[in-house]
PDB file of C-alpha atoms in Angstrom:
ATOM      1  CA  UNK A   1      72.546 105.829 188.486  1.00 46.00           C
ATOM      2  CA  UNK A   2      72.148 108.216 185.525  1.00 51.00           C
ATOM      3  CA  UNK A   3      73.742 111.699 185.589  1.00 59.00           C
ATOM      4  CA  UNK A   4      70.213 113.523 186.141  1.00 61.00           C
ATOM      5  CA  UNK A   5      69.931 111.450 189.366  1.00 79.00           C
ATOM      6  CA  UNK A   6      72.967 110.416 190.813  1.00 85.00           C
ATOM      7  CA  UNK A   7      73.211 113.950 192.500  1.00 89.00           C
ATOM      8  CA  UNK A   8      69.962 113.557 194.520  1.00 90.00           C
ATOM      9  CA  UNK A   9      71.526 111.123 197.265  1.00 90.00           C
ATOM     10  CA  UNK A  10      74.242 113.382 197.816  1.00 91.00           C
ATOM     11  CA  UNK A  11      71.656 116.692 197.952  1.00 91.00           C
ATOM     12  CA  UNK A  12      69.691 114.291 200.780  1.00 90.00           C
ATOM     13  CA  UNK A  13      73.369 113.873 202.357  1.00 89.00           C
ATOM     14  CA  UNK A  14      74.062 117.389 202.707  1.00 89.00           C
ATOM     15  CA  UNK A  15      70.119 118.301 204.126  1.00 89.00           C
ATOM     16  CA  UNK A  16      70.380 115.620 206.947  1.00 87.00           C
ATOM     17  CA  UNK A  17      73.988 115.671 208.200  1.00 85.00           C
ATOM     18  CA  UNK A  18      73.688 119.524 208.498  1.00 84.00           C
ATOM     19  CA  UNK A  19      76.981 120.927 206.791  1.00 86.00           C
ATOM     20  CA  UNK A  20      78.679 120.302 203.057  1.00 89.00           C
ATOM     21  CA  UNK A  21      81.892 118.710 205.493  1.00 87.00           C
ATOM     22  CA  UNK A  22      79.527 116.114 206.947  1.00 86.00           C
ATOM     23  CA  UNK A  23      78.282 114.891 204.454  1.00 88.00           C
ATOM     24  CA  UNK A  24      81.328 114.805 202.872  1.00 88.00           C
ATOM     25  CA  UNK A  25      82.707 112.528 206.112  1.00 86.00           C
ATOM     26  CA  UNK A  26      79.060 110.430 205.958  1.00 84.00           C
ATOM     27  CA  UNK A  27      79.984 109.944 201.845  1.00 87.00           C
ATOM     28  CA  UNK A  28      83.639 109.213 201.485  1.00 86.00           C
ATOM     29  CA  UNK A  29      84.005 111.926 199.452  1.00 88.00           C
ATOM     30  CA  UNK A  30      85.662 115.425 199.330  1.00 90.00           C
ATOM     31  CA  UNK A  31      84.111 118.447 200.341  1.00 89.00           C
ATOM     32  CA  UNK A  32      84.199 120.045 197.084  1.00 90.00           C
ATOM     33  CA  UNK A  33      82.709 117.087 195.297  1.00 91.00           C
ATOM     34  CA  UNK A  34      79.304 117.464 197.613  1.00 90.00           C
ATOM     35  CA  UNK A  35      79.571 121.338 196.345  1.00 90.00           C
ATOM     36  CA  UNK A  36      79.906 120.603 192.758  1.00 91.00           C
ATOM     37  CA  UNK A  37      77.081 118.009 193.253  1.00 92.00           C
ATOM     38  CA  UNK A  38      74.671 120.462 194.915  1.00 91.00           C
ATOM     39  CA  UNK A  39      75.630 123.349 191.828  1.00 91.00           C
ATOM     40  CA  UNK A  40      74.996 120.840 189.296  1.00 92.00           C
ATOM     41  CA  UNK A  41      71.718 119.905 190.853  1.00 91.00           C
ATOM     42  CA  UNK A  42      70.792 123.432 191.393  1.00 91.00           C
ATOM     43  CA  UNK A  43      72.016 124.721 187.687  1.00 90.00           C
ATOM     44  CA  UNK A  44      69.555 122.037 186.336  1.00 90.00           C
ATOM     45  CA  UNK A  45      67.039 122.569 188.220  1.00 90.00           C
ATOM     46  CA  UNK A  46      67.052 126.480 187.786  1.00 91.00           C
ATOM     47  CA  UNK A  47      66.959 127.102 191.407  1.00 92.00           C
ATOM     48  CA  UNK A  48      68.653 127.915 194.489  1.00 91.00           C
ATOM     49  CA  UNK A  49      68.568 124.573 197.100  1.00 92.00           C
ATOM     50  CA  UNK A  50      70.211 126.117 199.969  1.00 91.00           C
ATOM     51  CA  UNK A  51      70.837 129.651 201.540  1.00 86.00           C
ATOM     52  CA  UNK A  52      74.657 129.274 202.527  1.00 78.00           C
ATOM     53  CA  UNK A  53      76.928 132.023 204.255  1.00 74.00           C
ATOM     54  CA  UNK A  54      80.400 131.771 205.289  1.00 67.00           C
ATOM     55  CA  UNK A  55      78.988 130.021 209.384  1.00 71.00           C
ATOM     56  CA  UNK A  56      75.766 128.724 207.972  1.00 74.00           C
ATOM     57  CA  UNK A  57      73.576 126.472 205.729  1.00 82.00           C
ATOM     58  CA  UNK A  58      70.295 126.355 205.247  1.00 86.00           C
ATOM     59  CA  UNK A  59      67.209 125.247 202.702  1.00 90.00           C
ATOM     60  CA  UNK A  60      65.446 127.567 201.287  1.00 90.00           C
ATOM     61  CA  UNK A  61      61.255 126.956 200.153  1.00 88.00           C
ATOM     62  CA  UNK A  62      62.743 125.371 197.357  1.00 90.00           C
ATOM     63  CA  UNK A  63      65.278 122.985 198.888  1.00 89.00           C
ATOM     64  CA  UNK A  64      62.542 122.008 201.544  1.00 89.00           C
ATOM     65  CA  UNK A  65      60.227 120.982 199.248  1.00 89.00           C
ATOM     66  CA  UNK A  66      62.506 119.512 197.197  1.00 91.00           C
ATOM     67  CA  UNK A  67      64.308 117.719 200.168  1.00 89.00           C
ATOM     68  CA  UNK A  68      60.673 115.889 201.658  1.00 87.00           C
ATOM     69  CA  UNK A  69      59.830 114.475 198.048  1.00 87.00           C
ATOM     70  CA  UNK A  70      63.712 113.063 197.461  1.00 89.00           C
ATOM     71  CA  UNK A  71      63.883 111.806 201.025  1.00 85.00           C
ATOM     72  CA  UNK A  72      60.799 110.206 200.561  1.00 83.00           C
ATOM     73  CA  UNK A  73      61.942 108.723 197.193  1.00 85.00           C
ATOM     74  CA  UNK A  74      64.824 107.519 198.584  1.00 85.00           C
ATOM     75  CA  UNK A  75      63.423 105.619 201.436  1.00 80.00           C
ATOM     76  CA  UNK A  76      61.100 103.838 199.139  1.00 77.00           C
ATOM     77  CA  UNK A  77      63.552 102.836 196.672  1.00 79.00           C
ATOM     78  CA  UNK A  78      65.455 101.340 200.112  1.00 75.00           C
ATOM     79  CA  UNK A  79      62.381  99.618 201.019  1.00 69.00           C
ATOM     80  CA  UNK A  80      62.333  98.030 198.033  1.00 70.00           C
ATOM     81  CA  UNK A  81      66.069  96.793 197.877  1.00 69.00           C
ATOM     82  CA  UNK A  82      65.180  95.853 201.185  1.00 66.00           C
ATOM     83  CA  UNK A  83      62.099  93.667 200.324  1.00 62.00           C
ATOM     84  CA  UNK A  84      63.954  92.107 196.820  1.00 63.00           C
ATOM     85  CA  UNK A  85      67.015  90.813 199.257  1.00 59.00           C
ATOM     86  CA  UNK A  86      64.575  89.725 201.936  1.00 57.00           C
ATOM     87  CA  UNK A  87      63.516  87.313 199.213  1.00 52.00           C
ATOM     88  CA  UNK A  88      66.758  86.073 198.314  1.00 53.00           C
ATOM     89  CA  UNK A  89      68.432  85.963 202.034  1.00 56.00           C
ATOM     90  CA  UNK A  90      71.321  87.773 200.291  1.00 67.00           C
ATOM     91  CA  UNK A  91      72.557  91.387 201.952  1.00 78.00           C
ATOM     92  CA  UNK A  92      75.025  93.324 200.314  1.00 82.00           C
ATOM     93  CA  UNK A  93      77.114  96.615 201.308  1.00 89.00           C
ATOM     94  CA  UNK A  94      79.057  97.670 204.431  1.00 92.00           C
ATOM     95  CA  UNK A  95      77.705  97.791 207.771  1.00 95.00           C
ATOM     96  CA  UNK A  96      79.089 100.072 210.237  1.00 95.00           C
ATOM     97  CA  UNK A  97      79.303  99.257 213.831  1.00 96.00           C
ATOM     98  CA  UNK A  98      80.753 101.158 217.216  1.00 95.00           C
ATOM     99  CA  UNK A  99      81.262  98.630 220.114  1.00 94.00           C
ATOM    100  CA  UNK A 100      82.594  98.900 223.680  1.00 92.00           C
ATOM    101  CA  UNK A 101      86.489  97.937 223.559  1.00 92.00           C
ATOM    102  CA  UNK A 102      86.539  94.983 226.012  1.00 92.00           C
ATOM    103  CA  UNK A 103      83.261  93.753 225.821  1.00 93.00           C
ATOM    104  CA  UNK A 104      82.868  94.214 222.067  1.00 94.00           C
ATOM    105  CA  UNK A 105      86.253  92.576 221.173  1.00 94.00           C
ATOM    106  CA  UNK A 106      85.745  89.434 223.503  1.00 92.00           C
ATOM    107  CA  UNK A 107      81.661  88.776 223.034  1.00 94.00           C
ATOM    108  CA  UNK A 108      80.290  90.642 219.946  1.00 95.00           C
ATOM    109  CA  UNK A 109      83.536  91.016 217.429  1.00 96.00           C
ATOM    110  CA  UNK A 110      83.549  86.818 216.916  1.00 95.00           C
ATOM    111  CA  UNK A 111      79.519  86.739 216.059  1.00 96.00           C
ATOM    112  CA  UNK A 112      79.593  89.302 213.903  1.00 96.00           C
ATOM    113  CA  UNK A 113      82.603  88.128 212.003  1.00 96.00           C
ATOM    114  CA  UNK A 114      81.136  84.677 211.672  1.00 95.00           C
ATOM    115  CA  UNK A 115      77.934  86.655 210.322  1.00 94.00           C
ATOM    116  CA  UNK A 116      79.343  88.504 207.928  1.00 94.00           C
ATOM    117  CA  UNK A 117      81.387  85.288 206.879  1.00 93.00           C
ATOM    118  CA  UNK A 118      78.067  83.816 206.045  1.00 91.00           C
ATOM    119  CA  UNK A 119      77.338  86.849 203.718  1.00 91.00           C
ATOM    120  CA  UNK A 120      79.846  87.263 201.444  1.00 91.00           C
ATOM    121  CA  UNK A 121      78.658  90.290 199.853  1.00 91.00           C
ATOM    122  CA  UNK A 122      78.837  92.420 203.604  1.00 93.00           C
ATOM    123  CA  UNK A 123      81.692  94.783 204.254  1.00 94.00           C
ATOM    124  CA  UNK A 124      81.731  94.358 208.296  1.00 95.00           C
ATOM    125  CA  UNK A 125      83.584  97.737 209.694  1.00 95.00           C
ATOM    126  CA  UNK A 126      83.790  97.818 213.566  1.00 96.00           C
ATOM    127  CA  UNK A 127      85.120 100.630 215.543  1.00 95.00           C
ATOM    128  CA  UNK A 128      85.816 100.227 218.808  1.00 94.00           C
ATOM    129  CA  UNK A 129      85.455 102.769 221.583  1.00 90.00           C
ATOM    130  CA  UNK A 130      83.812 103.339 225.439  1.00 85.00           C
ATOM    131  CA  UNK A 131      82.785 106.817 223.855  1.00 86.00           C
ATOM    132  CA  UNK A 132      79.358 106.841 223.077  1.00 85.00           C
ATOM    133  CA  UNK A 133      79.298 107.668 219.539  1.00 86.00           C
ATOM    134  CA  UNK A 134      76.932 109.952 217.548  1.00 87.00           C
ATOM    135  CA  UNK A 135      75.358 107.520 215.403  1.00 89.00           C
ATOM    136  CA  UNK A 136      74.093 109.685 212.850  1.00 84.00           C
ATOM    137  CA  UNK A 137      76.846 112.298 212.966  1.00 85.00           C
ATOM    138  CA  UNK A 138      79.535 109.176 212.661  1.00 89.00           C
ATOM    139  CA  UNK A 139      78.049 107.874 210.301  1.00 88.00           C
ATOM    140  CA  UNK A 140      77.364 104.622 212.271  1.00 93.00           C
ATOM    141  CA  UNK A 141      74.921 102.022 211.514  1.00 93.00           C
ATOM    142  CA  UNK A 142      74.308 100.968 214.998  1.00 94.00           C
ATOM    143  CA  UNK A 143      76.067 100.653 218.100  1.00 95.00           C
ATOM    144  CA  UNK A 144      76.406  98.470 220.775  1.00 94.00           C
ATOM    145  CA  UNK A 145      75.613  99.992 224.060  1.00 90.00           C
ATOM    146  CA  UNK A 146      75.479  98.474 228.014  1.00 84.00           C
ATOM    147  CA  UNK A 147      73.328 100.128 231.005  1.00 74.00           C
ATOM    148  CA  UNK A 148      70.149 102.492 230.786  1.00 70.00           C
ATOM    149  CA  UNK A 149      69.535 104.488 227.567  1.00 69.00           C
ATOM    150  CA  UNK A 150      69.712 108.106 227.999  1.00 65.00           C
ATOM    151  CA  UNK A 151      65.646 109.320 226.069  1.00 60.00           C
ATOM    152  CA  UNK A 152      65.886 109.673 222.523  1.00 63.00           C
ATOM    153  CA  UNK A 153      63.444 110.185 219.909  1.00 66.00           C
ATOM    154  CA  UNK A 154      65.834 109.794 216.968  1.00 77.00           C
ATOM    155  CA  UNK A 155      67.061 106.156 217.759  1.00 83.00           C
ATOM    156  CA  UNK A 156      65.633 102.835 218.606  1.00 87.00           C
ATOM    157  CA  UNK A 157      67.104  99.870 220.682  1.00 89.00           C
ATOM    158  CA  UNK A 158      66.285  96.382 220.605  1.00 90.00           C
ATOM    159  CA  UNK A 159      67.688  93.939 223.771  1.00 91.00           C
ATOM    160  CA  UNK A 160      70.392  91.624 222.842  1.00 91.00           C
ATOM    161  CA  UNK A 161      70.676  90.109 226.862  1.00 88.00           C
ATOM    162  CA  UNK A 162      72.107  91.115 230.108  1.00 86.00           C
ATOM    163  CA  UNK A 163      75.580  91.287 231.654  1.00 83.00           C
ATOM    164  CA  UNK A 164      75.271  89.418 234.941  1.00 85.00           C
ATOM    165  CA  UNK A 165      77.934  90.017 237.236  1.00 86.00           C
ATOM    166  CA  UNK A 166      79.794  87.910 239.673  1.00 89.00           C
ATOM    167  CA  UNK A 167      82.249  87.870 242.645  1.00 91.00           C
ATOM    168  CA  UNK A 168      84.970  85.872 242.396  1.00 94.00           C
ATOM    169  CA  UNK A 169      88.795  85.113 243.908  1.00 96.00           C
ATOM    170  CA  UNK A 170      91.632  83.096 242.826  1.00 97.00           C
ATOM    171  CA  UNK A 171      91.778  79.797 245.205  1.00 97.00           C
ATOM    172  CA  UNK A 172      95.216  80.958 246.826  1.00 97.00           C
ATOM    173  CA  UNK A 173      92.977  84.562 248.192  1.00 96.00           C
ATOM    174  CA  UNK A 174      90.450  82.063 249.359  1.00 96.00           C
ATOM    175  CA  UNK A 175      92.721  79.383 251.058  1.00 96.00           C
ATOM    176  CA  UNK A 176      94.692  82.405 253.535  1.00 95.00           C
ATOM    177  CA  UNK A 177      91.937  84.544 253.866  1.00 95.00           C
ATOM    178  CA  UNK A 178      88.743  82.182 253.974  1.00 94.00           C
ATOM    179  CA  UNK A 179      85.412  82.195 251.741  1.00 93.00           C
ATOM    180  CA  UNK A 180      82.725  85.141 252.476  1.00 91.00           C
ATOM    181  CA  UNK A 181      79.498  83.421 253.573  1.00 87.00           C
ATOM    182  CA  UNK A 182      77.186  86.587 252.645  1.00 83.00           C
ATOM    183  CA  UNK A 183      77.491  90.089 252.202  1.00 82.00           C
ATOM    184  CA  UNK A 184      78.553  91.605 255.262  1.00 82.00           C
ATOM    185  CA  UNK A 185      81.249  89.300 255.835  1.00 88.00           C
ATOM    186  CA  UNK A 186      82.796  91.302 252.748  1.00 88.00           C
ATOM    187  CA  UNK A 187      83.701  93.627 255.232  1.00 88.00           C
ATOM    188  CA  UNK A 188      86.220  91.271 256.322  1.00 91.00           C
ATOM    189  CA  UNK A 189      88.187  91.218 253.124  1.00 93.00           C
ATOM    190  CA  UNK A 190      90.545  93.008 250.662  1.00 92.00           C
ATOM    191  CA  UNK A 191      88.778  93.888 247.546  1.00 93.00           C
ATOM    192  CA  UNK A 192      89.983  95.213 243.724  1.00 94.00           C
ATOM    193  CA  UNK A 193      87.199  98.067 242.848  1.00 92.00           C
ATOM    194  CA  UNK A 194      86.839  99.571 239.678  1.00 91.00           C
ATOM    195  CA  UNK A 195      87.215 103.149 239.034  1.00 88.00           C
ATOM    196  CA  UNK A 196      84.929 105.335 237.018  1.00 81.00           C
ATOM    197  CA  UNK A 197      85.489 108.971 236.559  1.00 79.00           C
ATOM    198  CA  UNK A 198      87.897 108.751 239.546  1.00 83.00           C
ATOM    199  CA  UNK A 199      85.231 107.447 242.090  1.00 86.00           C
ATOM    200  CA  UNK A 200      85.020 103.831 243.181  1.00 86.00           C
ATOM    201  CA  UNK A 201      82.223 102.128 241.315  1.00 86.00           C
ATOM    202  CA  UNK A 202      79.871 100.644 244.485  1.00 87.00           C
ATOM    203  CA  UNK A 203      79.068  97.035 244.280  1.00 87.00           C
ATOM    204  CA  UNK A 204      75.599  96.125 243.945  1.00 83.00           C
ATOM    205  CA  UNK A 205      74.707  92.962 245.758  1.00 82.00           C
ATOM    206  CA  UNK A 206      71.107  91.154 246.744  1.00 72.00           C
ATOM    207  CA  UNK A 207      71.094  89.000 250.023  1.00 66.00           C
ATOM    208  CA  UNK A 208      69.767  85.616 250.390  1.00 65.00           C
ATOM    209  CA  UNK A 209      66.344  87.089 250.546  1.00 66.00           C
ATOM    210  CA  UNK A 210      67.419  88.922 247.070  1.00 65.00           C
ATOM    211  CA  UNK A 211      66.858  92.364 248.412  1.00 68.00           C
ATOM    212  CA  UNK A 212      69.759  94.348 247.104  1.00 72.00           C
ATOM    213  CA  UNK A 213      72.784  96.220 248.678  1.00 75.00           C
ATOM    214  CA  UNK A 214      74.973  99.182 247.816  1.00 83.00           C
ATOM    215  CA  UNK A 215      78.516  97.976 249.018  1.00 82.00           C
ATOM    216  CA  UNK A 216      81.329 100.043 248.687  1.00 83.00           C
ATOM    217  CA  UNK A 217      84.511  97.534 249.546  1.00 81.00           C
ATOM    218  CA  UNK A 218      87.793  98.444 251.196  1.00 82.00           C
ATOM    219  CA  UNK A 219      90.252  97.730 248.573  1.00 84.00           C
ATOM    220  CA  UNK A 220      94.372  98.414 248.344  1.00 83.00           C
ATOM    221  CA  UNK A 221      94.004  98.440 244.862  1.00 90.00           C
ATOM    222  CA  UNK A 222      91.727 100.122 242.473  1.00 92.00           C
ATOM    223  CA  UNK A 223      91.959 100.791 238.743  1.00 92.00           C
ATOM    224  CA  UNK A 224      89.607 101.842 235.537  1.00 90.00           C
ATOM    225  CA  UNK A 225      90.493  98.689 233.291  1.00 91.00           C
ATOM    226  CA  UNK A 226      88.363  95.926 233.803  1.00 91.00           C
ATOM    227  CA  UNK A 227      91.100  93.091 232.637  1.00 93.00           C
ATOM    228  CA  UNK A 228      93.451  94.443 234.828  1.00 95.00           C
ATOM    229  CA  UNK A 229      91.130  94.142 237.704  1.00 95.00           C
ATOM    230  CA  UNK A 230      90.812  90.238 236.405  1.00 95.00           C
ATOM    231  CA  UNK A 231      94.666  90.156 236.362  1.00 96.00           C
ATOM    232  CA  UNK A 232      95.086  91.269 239.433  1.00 96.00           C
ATOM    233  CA  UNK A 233      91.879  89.185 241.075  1.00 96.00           C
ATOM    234  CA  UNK A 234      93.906  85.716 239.523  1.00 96.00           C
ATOM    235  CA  UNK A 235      97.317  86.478 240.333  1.00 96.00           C
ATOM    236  CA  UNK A 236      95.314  86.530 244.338  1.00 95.00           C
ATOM    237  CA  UNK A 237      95.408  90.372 245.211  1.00 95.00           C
ATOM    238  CA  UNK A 238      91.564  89.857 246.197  1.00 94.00           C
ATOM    239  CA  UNK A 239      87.867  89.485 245.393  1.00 95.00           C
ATOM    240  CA  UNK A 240      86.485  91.674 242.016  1.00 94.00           C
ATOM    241  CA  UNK A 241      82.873  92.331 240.913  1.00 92.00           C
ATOM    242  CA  UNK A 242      83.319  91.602 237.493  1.00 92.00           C
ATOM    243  CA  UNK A 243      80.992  90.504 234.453  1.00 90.00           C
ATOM    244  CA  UNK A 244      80.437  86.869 234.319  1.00 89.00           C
ATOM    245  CA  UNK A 245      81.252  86.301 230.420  1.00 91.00           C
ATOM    246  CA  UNK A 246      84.904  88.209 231.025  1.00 91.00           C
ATOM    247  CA  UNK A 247      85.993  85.243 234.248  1.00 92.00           C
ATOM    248  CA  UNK A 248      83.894  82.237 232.017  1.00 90.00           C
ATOM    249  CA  UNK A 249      87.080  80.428 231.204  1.00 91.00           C
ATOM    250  CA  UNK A 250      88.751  80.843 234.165  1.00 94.00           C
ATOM    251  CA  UNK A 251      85.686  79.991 236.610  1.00 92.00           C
ATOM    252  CA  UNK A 252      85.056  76.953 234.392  1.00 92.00           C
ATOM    253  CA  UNK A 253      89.407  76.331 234.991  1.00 94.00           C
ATOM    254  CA  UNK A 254      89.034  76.968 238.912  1.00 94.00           C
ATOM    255  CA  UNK A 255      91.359  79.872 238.263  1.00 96.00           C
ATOM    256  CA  UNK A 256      88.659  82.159 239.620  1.00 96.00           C
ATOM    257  CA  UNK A 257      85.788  80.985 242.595  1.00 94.00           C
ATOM    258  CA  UNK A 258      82.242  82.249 242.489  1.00 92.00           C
ATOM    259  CA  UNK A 259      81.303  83.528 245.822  1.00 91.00           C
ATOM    260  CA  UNK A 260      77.776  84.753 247.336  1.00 83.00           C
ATOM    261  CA  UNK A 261      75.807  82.871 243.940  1.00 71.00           C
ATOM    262  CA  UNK A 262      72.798  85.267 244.235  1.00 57.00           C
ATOM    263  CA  UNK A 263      75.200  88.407 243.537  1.00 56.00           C
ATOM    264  CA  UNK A 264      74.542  87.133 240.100  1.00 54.00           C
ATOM    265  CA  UNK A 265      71.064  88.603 240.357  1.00 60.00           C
ATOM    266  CA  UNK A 266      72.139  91.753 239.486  1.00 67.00           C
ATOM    267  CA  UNK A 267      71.432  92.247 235.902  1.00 75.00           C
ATOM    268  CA  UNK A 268      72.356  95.153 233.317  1.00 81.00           C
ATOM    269  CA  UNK A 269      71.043  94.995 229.625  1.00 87.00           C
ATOM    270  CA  UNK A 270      72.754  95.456 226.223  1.00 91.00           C
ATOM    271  CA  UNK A 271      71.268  96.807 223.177  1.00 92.00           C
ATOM    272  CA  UNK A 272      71.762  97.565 220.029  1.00 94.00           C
ATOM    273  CA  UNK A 273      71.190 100.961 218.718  1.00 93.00           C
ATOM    274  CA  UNK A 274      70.382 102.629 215.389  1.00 92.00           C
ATOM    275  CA  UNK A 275      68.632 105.707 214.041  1.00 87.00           C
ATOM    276  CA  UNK A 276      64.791 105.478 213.711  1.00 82.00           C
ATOM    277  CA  UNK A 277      63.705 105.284 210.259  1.00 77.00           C
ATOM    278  CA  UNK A 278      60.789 104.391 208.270  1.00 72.00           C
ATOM    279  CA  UNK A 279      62.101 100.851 206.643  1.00 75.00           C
ATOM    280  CA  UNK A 280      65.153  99.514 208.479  1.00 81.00           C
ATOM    281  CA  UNK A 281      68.081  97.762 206.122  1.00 85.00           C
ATOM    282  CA  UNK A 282      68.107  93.967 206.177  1.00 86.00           C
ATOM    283  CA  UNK A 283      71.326  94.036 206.671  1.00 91.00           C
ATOM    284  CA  UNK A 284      71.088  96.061 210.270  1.00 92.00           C
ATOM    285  CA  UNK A 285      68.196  93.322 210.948  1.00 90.00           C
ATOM    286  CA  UNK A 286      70.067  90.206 210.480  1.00 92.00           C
ATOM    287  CA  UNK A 287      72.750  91.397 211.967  1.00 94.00           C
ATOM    288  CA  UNK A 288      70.817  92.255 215.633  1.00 93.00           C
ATOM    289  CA  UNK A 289      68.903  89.016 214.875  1.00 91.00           C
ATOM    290  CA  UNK A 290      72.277  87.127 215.088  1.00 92.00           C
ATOM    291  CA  UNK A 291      73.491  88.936 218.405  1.00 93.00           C
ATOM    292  CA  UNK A 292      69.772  88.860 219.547  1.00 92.00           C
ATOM    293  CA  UNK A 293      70.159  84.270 219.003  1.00 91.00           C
ATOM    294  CA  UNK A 294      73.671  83.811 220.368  1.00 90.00           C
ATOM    295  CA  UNK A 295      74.944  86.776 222.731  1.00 91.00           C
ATOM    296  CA  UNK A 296      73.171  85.612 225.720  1.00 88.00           C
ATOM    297  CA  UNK A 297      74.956  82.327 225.604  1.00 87.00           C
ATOM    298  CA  UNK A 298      78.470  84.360 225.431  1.00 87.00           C
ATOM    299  CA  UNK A 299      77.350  86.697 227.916  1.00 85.00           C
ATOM    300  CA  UNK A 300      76.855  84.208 230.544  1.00 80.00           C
ATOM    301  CA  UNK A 301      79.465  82.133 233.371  1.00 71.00           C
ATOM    302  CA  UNK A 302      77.564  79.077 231.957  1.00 69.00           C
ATOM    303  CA  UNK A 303      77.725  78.931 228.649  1.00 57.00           C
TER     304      UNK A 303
END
């Protein structure tokens, strides 16, 4: 990008992530370098962008107008990028993602490396975290998130499928303490419960008629780590409620036994999450496409 121009994405940088520091974070640059940028732009331009004291920033008449005609700019020279390696089936650049620890290292982390494998021009960066990230702030691409979406005007989320969940027990629980034929004979038995925020996450169960239940187990032993839950559930401690792509292998080894088949009827989605904007990258698109095609397979005690 020429020197008259190669300022402007920078100027759009600082407008939309709200401070000189963020964009500096969003850019992978110093803070000083967005400041020089923004003087340089402003010196040749002969006015003042932004109205900046010591606690705040903001754009003055100038910088506003300014701001909507490079923004717009901007977008459609993406658009176009975007249409030109449409055409080819080539993406290029790096792709930010923030995934759930467990979940995103054992289901999503293999797709997307095999995706990004495929496109050889991608830089794949994946950050993992059970914090729900600021997308925008973070500079983030998307994220991967599980359960209901809190309202939000400034993102979008597409379905990539549904974590069913499953009870199970190692054979050698089963064998001394007999199999559960439905839900009230849980009652009967010693359970491992997960912990969230300190409370004991209920189990939510349907009957044979598939109306559900709220069942809070007795349990000995309860923790906030889902694979020590499975650890604990093998080595024959007692029966977990646990997502049926993290017991796959070891229900498909008889290491783990299914019980009460229709508790699988409880259902929670995944999605993928990004900002809302006018044209979005090919590069986010193939990417949810891929997860979108394969993740339900992963995702389920089947597959």
């Amino acid at each position: 990008m020429s020197d008259s121009l190669k300022d402007i994405p920078v100027f759009v940088a600082a407008v939309e992530a709200g401070s000189f520091a963020q964009a500096a974070t969003r850019l992978h640059v110093s803070r000083s370098a967005v400041g020089k940028s923004i003087a340089r732009l402003e010196e040749r331009l002969g006015v003042r962008l932004f109205q900046r004291t010591t606690r705040t920033q903001s754009l003055t008449d100038d910088g506003t107008l300014f701001y909507e005609r490079c923004h717009r700019a901007l977008e459609d020279i993406r658009h176009a990028q975007m249409l030109l390696e449409s055409g080819k089936h080539q993406v290029s650049g790096r792709l930010r993602i923030s995934l759930p620890v467990l979940f995103g290292r054992q289901c999503v982390a293999p797709l997307l490396v095999e995706w990004a494998r495929e496109h050889p021009g991608i830089t794949l960066e994946m950050s993992f975290s059970d914090r729900v990230v600021d997308i925008v702030e973070e500079g983030f691409d998307m994220a991967i998130r599980n359960g209901t979406l809190p309202d939000s005007s400034s993102l979008v989320a597409r379905k990539l499928g549904e974590h069913r969940m499953v009870l199970c027990a190692a054979p050698v629980y089963l064998a001394k303490n007999g199999v559960p034929l439905n839900v009230s004979a849980l009652n009967a038995h010693t359970s491992i419960n997960y912990l969230q925020a300190g409370k004991v996450l209920p189990w939510q169960l349907a009957d044979d008629e598939g109306d559900g239940h709220i069942f809070i187990p007795k349990s000995q032993i309860n923790m906030d780590d889902l694979q020590a839950i499975a650890d604990a559930a093998l080595a024959g401690h007692g029966i977990a409620w646990l997502p049926c792509w993290m017991v796959r292998r070891d229900v498909k080894e008889d290491k783990l036994i299914p019980l009460l088949q229709q508790a699988r009827d409880v259902r929670f989605d995944v999605q993928a999450v990004w900002s809302q904007t006018r044209h979005l990258p090919l590069k986010v698109r193939l990417a949810v496409d891929r997860l979108v095609a394969r993740l339900p397979d992963v995702m389920s005690i089947d597959g």
